[in-house]
Short mmCIF file of C-alpha atoms in Angstrom, two decimals:
data_model
loop_
_atom_site.label_atom_id
_atom_site.label_comp_id
_atom_site.label_asym_id
_atom_site.label_seq_id
_atom_site.Cartn_x
_atom_site.Cartn_y
_atom_site.Cartn_z
CA MET A 99 14.77 -39.73 25.49
CA ARG A 100 14.62 -41.44 22.67
CA ARG A 101 18.51 -41.12 21.07
CA LEU A 102 18.95 -38.52 18.47
CA LEU A 103 21.30 -38.61 16.22
CA SER A 104 23.41 -40.52 18.36
CA ALA A 105 25.89 -40.02 21.45
CA SER A 106 28.15 -37.88 20.14
CA LEU A 107 25.16 -36.23 17.89
CA ALA A 108 22.95 -35.70 20.70
CA ALA A 109 26.10 -33.45 22.67
CA ILE A 110 26.46 -30.52 19.14
CA LEU A 111 22.60 -30.18 17.52
CA ALA A 112 20.09 -28.75 17.74
CA ALA A 113 17.30 -27.20 15.55
CA ALA A 114 15.84 -24.16 14.50
CA LEU A 115 12.10 -22.49 13.53
CA PRO A 116 10.07 -20.99 11.62
CA ALA A 117 9.86 -17.34 10.78
CA ARG A 118 9.09 -14.93 7.46
CA ALA A 119 10.55 -11.23 7.07
CA ASP A 120 7.42 -9.17 8.72
CA PRO A 121 6.99 -6.39 6.13
CA GLY A 122 5.75 -4.38 8.86
CA THR A 123 8.75 -4.44 11.73
CA ASP A 124 11.00 -2.21 9.73
CA ALA A 125 9.63 1.42 10.84
CA LEU A 126 9.82 -0.18 14.84
CA ALA A 127 13.67 0.43 14.93
CA PRO A 128 13.55 4.79 13.86
CA PHE A 129 10.09 4.68 16.13
CA LEU A 130 12.05 2.97 18.18
CA ASP A 131 14.48 6.00 18.56
CA ALA A 132 12.54 8.55 18.00
CA VAL A 133 10.80 7.38 21.51
CA ALA A 134 13.97 6.96 23.29
CA SER A 135 14.88 9.93 22.47
CA CYS A 136 11.69 11.41 23.77
CA ALA A 137 12.56 9.14 27.08
CA GLY A 138 15.60 10.13 27.47
CA ARG A 139 16.90 6.14 27.48
CA PRO A 140 17.69 3.92 25.34
CA ASN A 141 15.70 0.92 26.67
CA LEU A 142 11.99 1.66 26.73
CA SER A 143 9.13 0.32 29.65
CA LEU A 144 5.97 1.33 26.88
CA ALA A 145 1.89 0.77 28.13
CA VAL A 146 0.36 -0.45 24.55
CA ILE A 147 -3.37 1.13 24.90
CA GLY A 148 -5.20 0.10 21.85
CA PRO A 149 -7.17 2.32 19.68
CA GLU A 150 -10.05 4.39 20.18
CA PRO A 151 -12.95 3.00 21.52
CA GLY A 152 -15.04 5.24 19.23
CA GLN A 153 -13.07 3.44 16.46
CA THR A 154 -15.14 1.40 13.62
CA ALA A 155 -12.33 0.21 11.50
CA TRP A 156 -12.55 -2.50 13.52
CA SER A 157 -14.38 -5.03 15.78
CA ARG A 158 -13.68 -4.87 19.87
CA GLU A 159 -11.53 -8.89 18.84
CA GLN A 160 -9.69 -7.06 15.98
CA ALA A 161 -8.82 -4.13 17.56
CA GLU A 162 -7.76 -6.43 20.88
CA GLU A 163 -6.01 -8.75 18.32
CA VAL A 164 -4.17 -6.06 17.28
CA ARG A 165 -3.12 -4.45 20.56
CA LEU A 166 -1.39 -8.15 21.31
CA ALA A 167 0.35 -8.26 17.88
CA VAL A 168 2.02 -5.36 18.38
CA GLU A 169 2.60 -5.84 21.46
CA SER A 170 4.39 -9.10 19.94
CA ARG A 171 6.73 -6.58 17.69
CA LEU A 172 7.32 -4.88 20.23
CA GLN A 173 8.33 -7.29 22.54
CA GLY A 174 10.45 -9.68 19.43
CA THR A 175 13.26 -6.18 18.95
CA GLY A 176 14.52 -6.93 22.69
CA ARG A 177 14.46 -3.11 23.25
CA VAL A 178 10.99 -3.25 24.93
CA ARG A 179 9.66 -4.19 27.82
CA LEU A 180 5.95 -3.83 28.55
CA ALA A 181 4.31 -2.07 31.23
CA ALA A 182 0.79 -3.16 32.49
CA ALA A 183 -1.84 -0.86 31.74
CA ALA A 184 -5.54 -0.27 32.34
CA ASP A 185 -7.51 1.18 29.40
CA VAL A 186 -6.56 4.96 29.28
CA VAL A 187 -8.91 5.75 26.40
CA ARG A 188 -11.51 3.47 28.38
CA VAL A 189 -10.96 5.63 31.67
CA LYS A 190 -11.22 9.17 29.63
CA ALA A 191 -14.17 7.95 27.95
CA LEU A 192 -16.18 7.47 31.29
CA ARG A 193 -15.00 10.69 33.23
CA GLU A 194 -15.92 12.86 30.05
CA GLU A 195 -19.38 11.23 29.73
CA THR A 196 -19.79 11.75 33.97
CA ILE A 197 -20.92 8.19 34.46
CA GLY A 198 -19.35 6.35 37.10
CA LEU A 199 -16.26 7.83 37.80
CA SER A 200 -15.47 10.58 39.76
CA GLY A 201 -12.80 13.48 38.46
CA PRO A 202 -9.89 12.81 40.43
CA GLU A 203 -10.39 9.14 40.97
CA ALA A 204 -10.00 8.98 37.00
CA GLU A 205 -7.17 10.92 36.90
CA THR A 206 -5.67 8.17 39.33
CA GLN A 207 -6.30 5.53 36.66
CA ILE A 208 -4.96 7.59 34.69
CA ARG A 209 -1.84 8.33 36.09
CA ALA A 210 -1.66 4.83 36.78
CA ALA A 211 -1.16 3.45 33.15
CA PHE A 212 1.01 6.03 32.35
CA ALA A 213 3.21 3.82 34.73
CA GLY A 214 6.07 3.07 31.55
CA ASP A 215 8.02 5.95 29.33
CA ALA A 216 5.22 6.22 27.21
CA SER A 217 2.65 5.05 26.11
CA VAL A 218 1.35 3.91 22.70
CA PHE A 219 -1.76 4.52 20.92
CA LEU A 220 -2.75 3.05 17.90
CA VAL A 221 -4.05 5.94 15.46
CA GLU A 222 -5.18 6.28 11.81
CA PRO A 223 -6.92 2.72 11.97
CA ARG A 224 -8.00 1.18 8.69
CA ARG A 225 -9.02 -2.29 7.99
CA ALA A 226 -8.44 -3.38 3.74
CA GLY A 227 -9.39 -7.44 3.56
CA GLU A 228 -8.03 -9.67 6.15
CA THR A 229 -4.70 -6.85 6.68
CA ALA A 230 -5.37 -4.44 9.62
CA ALA A 231 -3.41 -0.66 8.97
CA PHE A 232 -2.11 1.63 11.77
CA ARG A 233 0.22 3.60 13.32
CA LEU A 234 2.13 3.99 16.27
CA GLN A 235 1.81 7.01 18.31
CA ALA A 236 3.85 6.94 21.80
CA ILE A 237 2.99 9.71 24.48
CA THR A 238 5.61 10.29 26.94
CA ARG A 239 4.75 10.19 30.51
CA SER A 240 4.84 14.12 31.08
CA ALA A 241 2.83 14.34 27.39
CA SER A 242 5.47 16.45 26.99
CA CYS A 243 6.93 14.68 23.64
CA LYS A 244 5.85 12.07 21.40
CA ALA A 245 7.10 10.05 18.35
CA THR A 246 4.00 8.41 15.51
CA SER A 247 5.49 5.40 13.58
CA GLU A 248 4.92 5.28 9.68
CA PRO A 249 2.50 3.14 8.61
CA LEU A 250 1.98 -0.03 10.14
CA THR A 251 0.02 -3.73 8.83
CA VAL A 252 -0.78 -6.86 10.61
CA PRO A 253 -3.19 -9.28 9.63
CA ILE A 254 -5.82 -10.46 11.24
CA ARG A 255 -8.93 -12.68 11.27
CA VAL A 256 -12.06 -11.54 9.40
CA GLY A 257 -14.95 -14.39 8.26
CA ALA A 258 -18.00 -15.51 9.94
CA GLY A 259 -15.97 -18.93 11.17
CA VAL A 260 -14.13 -16.20 13.07
CA ALA A 261 -17.60 -14.49 14.04
CA ASP A 262 -19.03 -17.64 15.11
CA VAL A 263 -15.33 -18.35 17.54
CA ASP A 264 -15.25 -15.33 19.21
CA ALA A 265 -19.13 -15.58 20.08
CA GLU A 266 -18.26 -18.71 21.83
CA MET A 267 -14.91 -17.21 23.44
CA GLU A 268 -17.51 -14.02 24.64
CA ARG A 269 -19.86 -16.80 26.00
CA ALA A 270 -17.20 -18.71 27.31
CA VAL A 271 -16.29 -16.01 29.08
CA ARG A 272 -19.54 -14.01 30.22
CA ALA A 273 -20.74 -17.51 31.42
CA PHE A 274 -17.70 -18.11 33.90
CA GLU A 275 -17.80 -14.06 34.97
CA GLN A 276 -21.37 -14.56 35.93
CA ALA A 277 -19.82 -17.62 37.98
CA ALA A 278 -16.93 -16.45 39.09
CA PRO A 279 -17.68 -12.31 39.57
CA HIS A 280 -14.54 -11.41 42.69
CA VAL A 281 -11.54 -13.69 40.34
CA ALA A 282 -9.44 -11.23 40.48
CA ALA A 283 -7.30 -13.73 38.24
CA VAL A 284 -6.93 -16.50 35.73
CA GLU A 285 -4.18 -18.43 34.03
CA VAL A 286 -4.78 -19.52 30.66
CA CYS A 287 -3.78 -22.88 29.43
CA PRO A 288 -2.73 -23.76 25.97
CA PHE A 289 -5.61 -25.26 23.69
CA GLU A 290 -4.37 -29.45 23.15
CA ALA A 291 -5.64 -30.90 20.30
CA GLU A 292 -7.10 -34.66 19.88
CA GLY A 293 -4.55 -36.86 18.77
CA GLY A 294 -1.61 -34.56 18.42
CA HIS A 295 -0.56 -31.46 17.30
CA SER A 296 -2.91 -28.88 15.92
CA SER A 297 -2.26 -25.08 15.10
CA CYS A 298 -6.25 -24.69 15.78
CA ALA A 299 -4.98 -25.06 19.25
CA GLY A 300 -2.65 -22.16 19.17
CA ALA A 301 -5.67 -20.20 17.34
CA LEU A 302 -8.57 -20.88 19.82
CA THR A 303 -5.99 -20.06 22.69
CA ASP A 304 -5.33 -16.40 20.46
CA ARG A 305 -8.93 -15.99 20.51
CA LEU A 306 -10.02 -17.12 24.63
CA LEU A 307 -7.53 -15.13 25.60
CA ILE A 308 -8.70 -11.99 23.66
CA ALA A 309 -12.16 -12.26 24.86
CA LEU A 310 -10.31 -12.64 28.54
CA ASP A 311 -8.31 -9.19 27.12
CA ALA A 312 -11.45 -8.22 26.89
CA GLU A 313 -13.71 -8.73 29.65
CA SER A 314 -10.45 -6.98 31.78
CA ARG A 315 -11.20 -3.77 30.49
CA SER A 316 -14.75 -3.80 30.66
CA ALA A 317 -16.26 -0.46 31.73
CA SER A 318 -18.59 -2.60 34.10
CA ARG A 319 -15.44 -3.66 35.84
CA LEU A 320 -13.42 -0.52 35.46
CA LEU A 321 -16.77 1.49 37.39
CA LYS A 322 -16.22 -1.34 40.09
CA GLY A 323 -12.70 -0.91 40.05
CA ALA A 324 -13.14 -5.22 39.12
CA ARG A 325 -9.64 -5.69 37.42
CA LEU A 326 -8.90 -9.36 36.09
CA GLU A 327 -5.41 -10.13 35.51
CA VAL A 328 -5.01 -12.62 32.47
CA ARG A 329 -2.08 -14.77 32.61
CA ARG A 330 -0.77 -17.32 29.21
CA ARG A 331 1.05 -20.35 30.58
CA PRO A 332 4.23 -21.13 28.61
CA PRO A 333 3.22 -24.06 26.76
CA GLY A 334 3.98 -27.54 27.14
CA THR A 335 3.66 -26.74 31.57
CA THR A 336 1.18 -28.09 34.31
CA CYS A 337 -1.80 -25.86 34.05
CA ALA A 338 -1.96 -25.19 37.84
CA GLY A 339 -3.11 -21.76 39.61
CA PRO A 340 -5.94 -20.81 41.52
CA VAL A 341 -7.91 -20.28 38.77
CA THR A 342 -7.85 -21.82 34.67
CA ALA A 343 -8.78 -21.30 31.84
CA ARG A 344 -8.49 -24.09 29.68
CA GLY A 345 -9.60 -25.57 26.17
CA ARG A 346 -9.33 -28.67 23.66
CA PHE A 347 -9.66 -28.98 19.98
CA LEU A 348 -11.00 -31.92 17.81
CA THR A 349 -11.43 -33.02 14.53
CA ASP A 350 -13.75 -35.85 14.35
CA ARG A 351 -14.21 -38.16 11.33
CA GLU A 352 -16.17 -36.33 8.86
CA ARG A 353 -13.72 -33.34 9.74
CA ARG A 354 -15.83 -31.39 11.25
CA SER A 355 -14.14 -28.68 14.19
CA TRP A 356 -14.93 -28.67 17.65
CA MET A 357 -13.51 -27.27 21.04
CA GLU A 358 -14.57 -27.63 24.24
CA VAL A 359 -13.01 -24.36 27.17
CA GLU A 360 -13.68 -24.79 30.93
CA PHE A 361 -12.42 -22.73 34.07
CA GLN A 362 -11.61 -24.30 36.97
CA ARG A 363 -11.22 -22.64 40.78
CA ASP A 364 -9.03 -24.77 42.79
CA GLY A 365 -9.87 -27.86 41.14
CA ALA A 366 -13.45 -27.47 40.79
CA VAL A 367 -14.61 -26.65 37.64
CA LEU A 368 -16.65 -23.58 36.57
CA ALA A 369 -18.81 -23.05 33.28
CA PRO A 370 -17.77 -25.74 31.30
CA THR A 371 -19.31 -24.57 27.29
CA GLY A 372 -19.50 -28.99 26.98
CA ARG A 373 -18.20 -29.38 23.43
CA ARG A 374 -19.40 -27.21 20.66
CA ARG A 375 -19.02 -27.56 16.95
CA ILE A 376 -16.70 -24.59 15.54
CA ALA A 377 -15.98 -22.97 11.98
CA VAL A 378 -12.14 -22.68 12.17
CA GLU A 379 -12.25 -21.57 7.80
CA GLY A 380 -10.49 -17.49 8.38
CA LEU A 381 -8.35 -18.79 11.41
CA GLY A 382 -5.67 -19.26 9.70
CA CYS A 383 -5.03 -22.73 11.07
CA ASP A 384 -4.80 -26.22 9.91
CA PRO A 385 -7.24 -28.89 11.95
CA THR A 386 -5.21 -31.58 10.91
CA PRO A 387 -4.16 -33.21 13.99
CA ARG A 388 -0.48 -34.34 13.87
CA PRO A 389 3.33 -36.01 15.41
CA PHE A 390 5.28 -33.01 16.78
CA LEU A 391 8.27 -33.01 14.31
CA ASP A 392 5.33 -33.05 11.17
CA HIS A 393 3.43 -30.58 13.08
CA LEU A 394 6.65 -28.18 13.52
CA ALA A 395 7.87 -28.61 10.30
CA ALA A 396 4.22 -28.47 8.86
CA THR A 397 4.13 -24.56 10.80
CA ALA A 398 7.27 -23.38 9.69
CA ARG A 399 6.66 -20.21 8.03
CA THR A 400 9.95 -21.20 6.10
CA ASP A 401 11.35 -19.20 2.99
CA GLY A 402 13.16 -20.95 0.29
CA GLY A 403 14.97 -17.52 -0.94
CA ARG A 404 16.04 -16.47 2.26
CA LEU A 405 17.33 -19.78 3.65
CA ALA A 406 17.06 -23.64 2.55
CA VAL A 407 18.76 -26.97 4.49
CA ALA A 408 18.73 -30.26 3.58
CA ALA A 409 20.60 -33.60 3.78
CA ILE A 410 23.12 -34.92 1.69
CA ALA A 411 20.92 -38.31 1.54
CA THR A 412 17.05 -39.52 2.50
CA PRO A 413 17.13 -41.99 4.66
CA PHE A 414 20.80 -42.48 5.79
CA ALA A 415 22.11 -45.86 5.34
CA ARG A 416 23.83 -46.78 9.20
CA GLY A 417 27.68 -46.33 9.02
CA GLN A 418 27.12 -43.73 6.49
CA ARG A 419 28.66 -39.43 7.81
CA LEU A 420 25.55 -38.23 8.46
CA GLU A 421 25.64 -34.38 6.74
CA LEU A 422 23.67 -31.44 6.28
CA ARG A 423 23.71 -29.12 3.65
CA ILE A 424 23.40 -25.33 4.83
CA ASP A 425 22.39 -22.44 1.47
CA ALA A 426 22.42 -18.59 3.21
CA ARG A 427 20.63 -16.67 0.29
CA VAL A 428 20.40 -13.19 2.06
CA ARG A 429 22.96 -12.56 5.06
CA GLN A 430 22.04 -13.67 8.35
CA SER A 431 23.06 -15.11 11.79
CA LEU A 432 22.29 -18.79 12.23
CA TYR A 433 20.72 -20.97 15.16
CA CYS A 434 19.81 -24.88 14.47
CA TRP A 435 18.96 -27.50 16.72
CA VAL A 436 17.92 -31.08 16.20
CA VAL A 437 14.63 -32.22 17.52
CA ALA A 438 13.18 -35.44 18.68
CA PRO A 439 9.95 -36.89 18.37
CA ASP A 440 9.31 -36.92 22.01
CA GLU A 441 9.55 -32.69 21.84
CA THR A 442 12.97 -32.48 23.51
CA ALA A 443 15.88 -30.83 21.85
CA PHE A 444 19.98 -30.33 21.07
CA VAL A 445 21.32 -27.33 20.40
CA ALA A 446 24.13 -28.01 16.94
CA LEU A 447 25.17 -23.92 16.10
CA PRO A 448 26.90 -22.17 17.08
CA VAL A 449 28.72 -23.72 18.75
CA ARG A 450 30.68 -21.40 21.96
CA GLY A 451 33.94 -20.59 20.89
CA ASN A 452 34.05 -22.21 17.36
CA ALA A 453 34.80 -18.38 14.92
CA ALA A 454 33.44 -19.85 12.10
CA SER A 455 29.41 -20.60 13.46
CA LEU A 456 29.37 -17.26 15.71
CA ALA A 457 29.87 -15.51 12.27
CA PRO A 458 27.19 -14.97 9.77
CA LEU A 459 27.01 -16.12 7.10
CA ALA A 460 26.89 -13.87 4.25
CA ALA A 461 25.01 -13.75 0.91
CA GLY A 462 25.57 -16.83 -0.78
CA ASP A 463 26.99 -18.29 1.48
CA VAL A 464 27.12 -22.42 1.47
CA ARG A 465 28.06 -24.94 4.55
CA ARG A 466 28.33 -28.13 5.10
CA TYR A 467 27.58 -29.70 8.86
CA PRO A 468 29.57 -30.89 10.58
CA ARG A 469 32.70 -30.41 8.66
CA GLY A 470 32.38 -26.93 7.18
CA TYR A 471 32.51 -25.64 10.88
CA GLY A 472 35.47 -27.35 11.91
CA LEU A 473 33.63 -29.78 14.06
CA ASP A 474 34.04 -33.21 13.94
CA GLU A 475 31.91 -36.06 11.27
CA ILE A 476 29.09 -37.64 12.72
CA VAL A 477 27.87 -41.28 11.54
CA ALA A 478 25.28 -42.37 11.94
CA GLU A 479 24.57 -45.75 13.94
CA ASP A 480 21.07 -47.13 15.14
CA PRO A 481 17.62 -46.04 13.31
CA PHE A 482 16.40 -42.55 14.11
CA GLU A 483 14.19 -39.63 12.75
CA ASN A 484 14.93 -36.38 13.96
CA LEU A 485 14.09 -32.90 12.57
CA PHE A 486 16.96 -30.42 12.17
CA SER A 487 15.50 -26.84 12.16
CA CYS A 488 17.09 -23.25 11.53
CA PHE A 489 16.48 -19.88 12.68
CA GLY A 490 18.02 -16.83 9.97
CA VAL A 491 18.13 -13.84 11.84
CA ALA A 492 19.52 -10.89 10.28
CA GLY A 493 21.14 -9.09 13.14
CA GLY A 494 20.78 -12.05 15.39
CA LEU A 495 18.40 -12.94 17.84
CA PRO A 496 17.08 -10.58 20.85
CA PRO A 497 20.68 -10.35 23.69
CA GLU A 498 18.02 -12.49 26.39
CA LEU A 499 16.89 -15.08 23.81
CA ALA A 500 21.30 -15.38 22.06
CA GLU A 501 22.58 -15.55 25.51
CA ARG A 502 18.95 -18.39 26.35
CA TRP A 503 20.29 -20.12 23.33
CA LEU A 504 23.82 -19.78 24.29
CA SER A 505 23.89 -21.24 27.68
CA ALA A 506 22.77 -24.77 25.63
CA ALA A 507 24.75 -25.12 23.10
CA PRO A 508 28.04 -27.51 22.60
CA GLY A 509 30.77 -25.65 23.83
CA ALA A 510 34.75 -27.14 24.09
CA ASP A 511 34.34 -26.89 27.91
CA GLY A 512 31.05 -29.27 26.96
CA GLU A 513 28.10 -31.10 25.56
CA ALA A 514 25.13 -29.04 24.15
CA ARG A 515 22.65 -29.52 27.72
CA LEU A 516 19.63 -31.27 26.66
CA LEU A 517 16.35 -29.28 26.22
CA ALA A 518 12.49 -31.02 27.51
CA PRO A 519 9.64 -30.10 25.72
CA PRO A 520 8.24 -27.15 27.84
CA GLU A 521 11.70 -25.26 27.16
CA VAL A 522 11.30 -25.91 23.62
CA LEU A 523 7.95 -25.31 22.77
CA ASP A 524 8.70 -22.14 25.05
CA LEU A 525 12.03 -21.35 22.47
CA VAL A 526 9.67 -22.00 19.62
CA GLU A 527 6.62 -20.15 20.24
CA ARG A 528 9.14 -16.07 21.79
CA ILE A 529 12.26 -17.19 18.48
CA ARG A 530 8.69 -17.31 15.91
CA ALA A 531 7.71 -13.96 17.76
CA VAL A 532 11.28 -12.16 16.72
CA PRO A 533 10.65 -10.11 13.93
CA GLY A 534 12.16 -10.73 10.44
CA VAL A 535 13.07 -14.67 11.29
CA THR A 536 13.18 -17.34 8.89
CA GLU A 537 12.93 -21.11 9.19
CA ALA A 538 14.42 -23.85 7.38
CA THR A 539 14.07 -27.71 7.76
CA ALA A 540 14.93 -31.07 7.13
CA ARG A 541 14.35 -34.53 7.90
CA ILE A 542 17.17 -36.61 9.25
CA VAL A 543 16.72 -40.44 8.88
CA VAL A 544 18.72 -42.82 9.40
CA ARG A 545 17.01 -46.71 8.24
#
């Protein structure tokens, strides 16, 4: 890895990731408290079922998008494990329409779907422009208790561009199903952006997942008992598996956007789409391919009213003391790292055993890193450019993520552990999914 700040800095620096406070998550704590009271246990296993199939507020793709967003929010609380679940609503509809499944067969599938402590339905669905509104309603496995949330909202992608992309994904999935009708599982690998990193690659991966998820829940598969397990490969890892789905996104010189999707089974290509022109308007992404650090900073969901980070000098000269200013505008726990252009990173804050870095920052706190935490000075040596990035989290990261972060942090007993690209990309994705996270970034440049 290219030198991170300096040898001494490599021991202690770390980066943070962005996110903006989520206005819909405030209702989740009382909702989960009520579900826990119903279930009689604090740590919950929930199956997110989705809306009634007859609802007309959202398209099928939008309904799947909202359901996946709810799963992400619930996981981000650190209190919920998601249970695998069949689509109870659709199985119930099949039975009521007296087609396909017999009564006992439908009942068996319905009971199997209620494998967790409770199943969560999306009720009172509404849509206003690019926002979906609904309530969560949890029903316990015994159906003896239910809990309903306050109204929640999530953004949804709308417009002709999204519809065109979804149509291309549906065609790709349909061709795959025809080429390999008996496939029971598929690994979805993140789209690759030609020429760098683009947020559109992630958006297209999401649309492909939505299309495959919709296929896995289709009535025809339920009738045939032909389940399709859809698994998303972590970012930065090798795209491998008996059956994989992979895609590529690119922008040409005329700023036109294109995508390709192909499925592979044991290395053999199944049903490739070829290059298809798409409109990315409405996907909420930037098609511009960028180097990694530029991409990380550009996609940061920053909020200067909550957290700000700045380098004391831009650039630093050789022999100059490196220092960064951290401004907390609200009470929050801080997680910072230094990220290198080669997608590796070192954690900088908190430092294990350092009380000042482990304690939350109060509203109005201003700290200098590293001296404000009682850490050794860092002096610029050879030229380099890295990104200092911090996550601010009210109440701290969920326990599992916090433990993972601290396991890589520096301490009195050792230096920070070098994080490889797959782990960096995975941490970015997971931390950005935590409700209420705010990010701030600053370039550290030595000339």
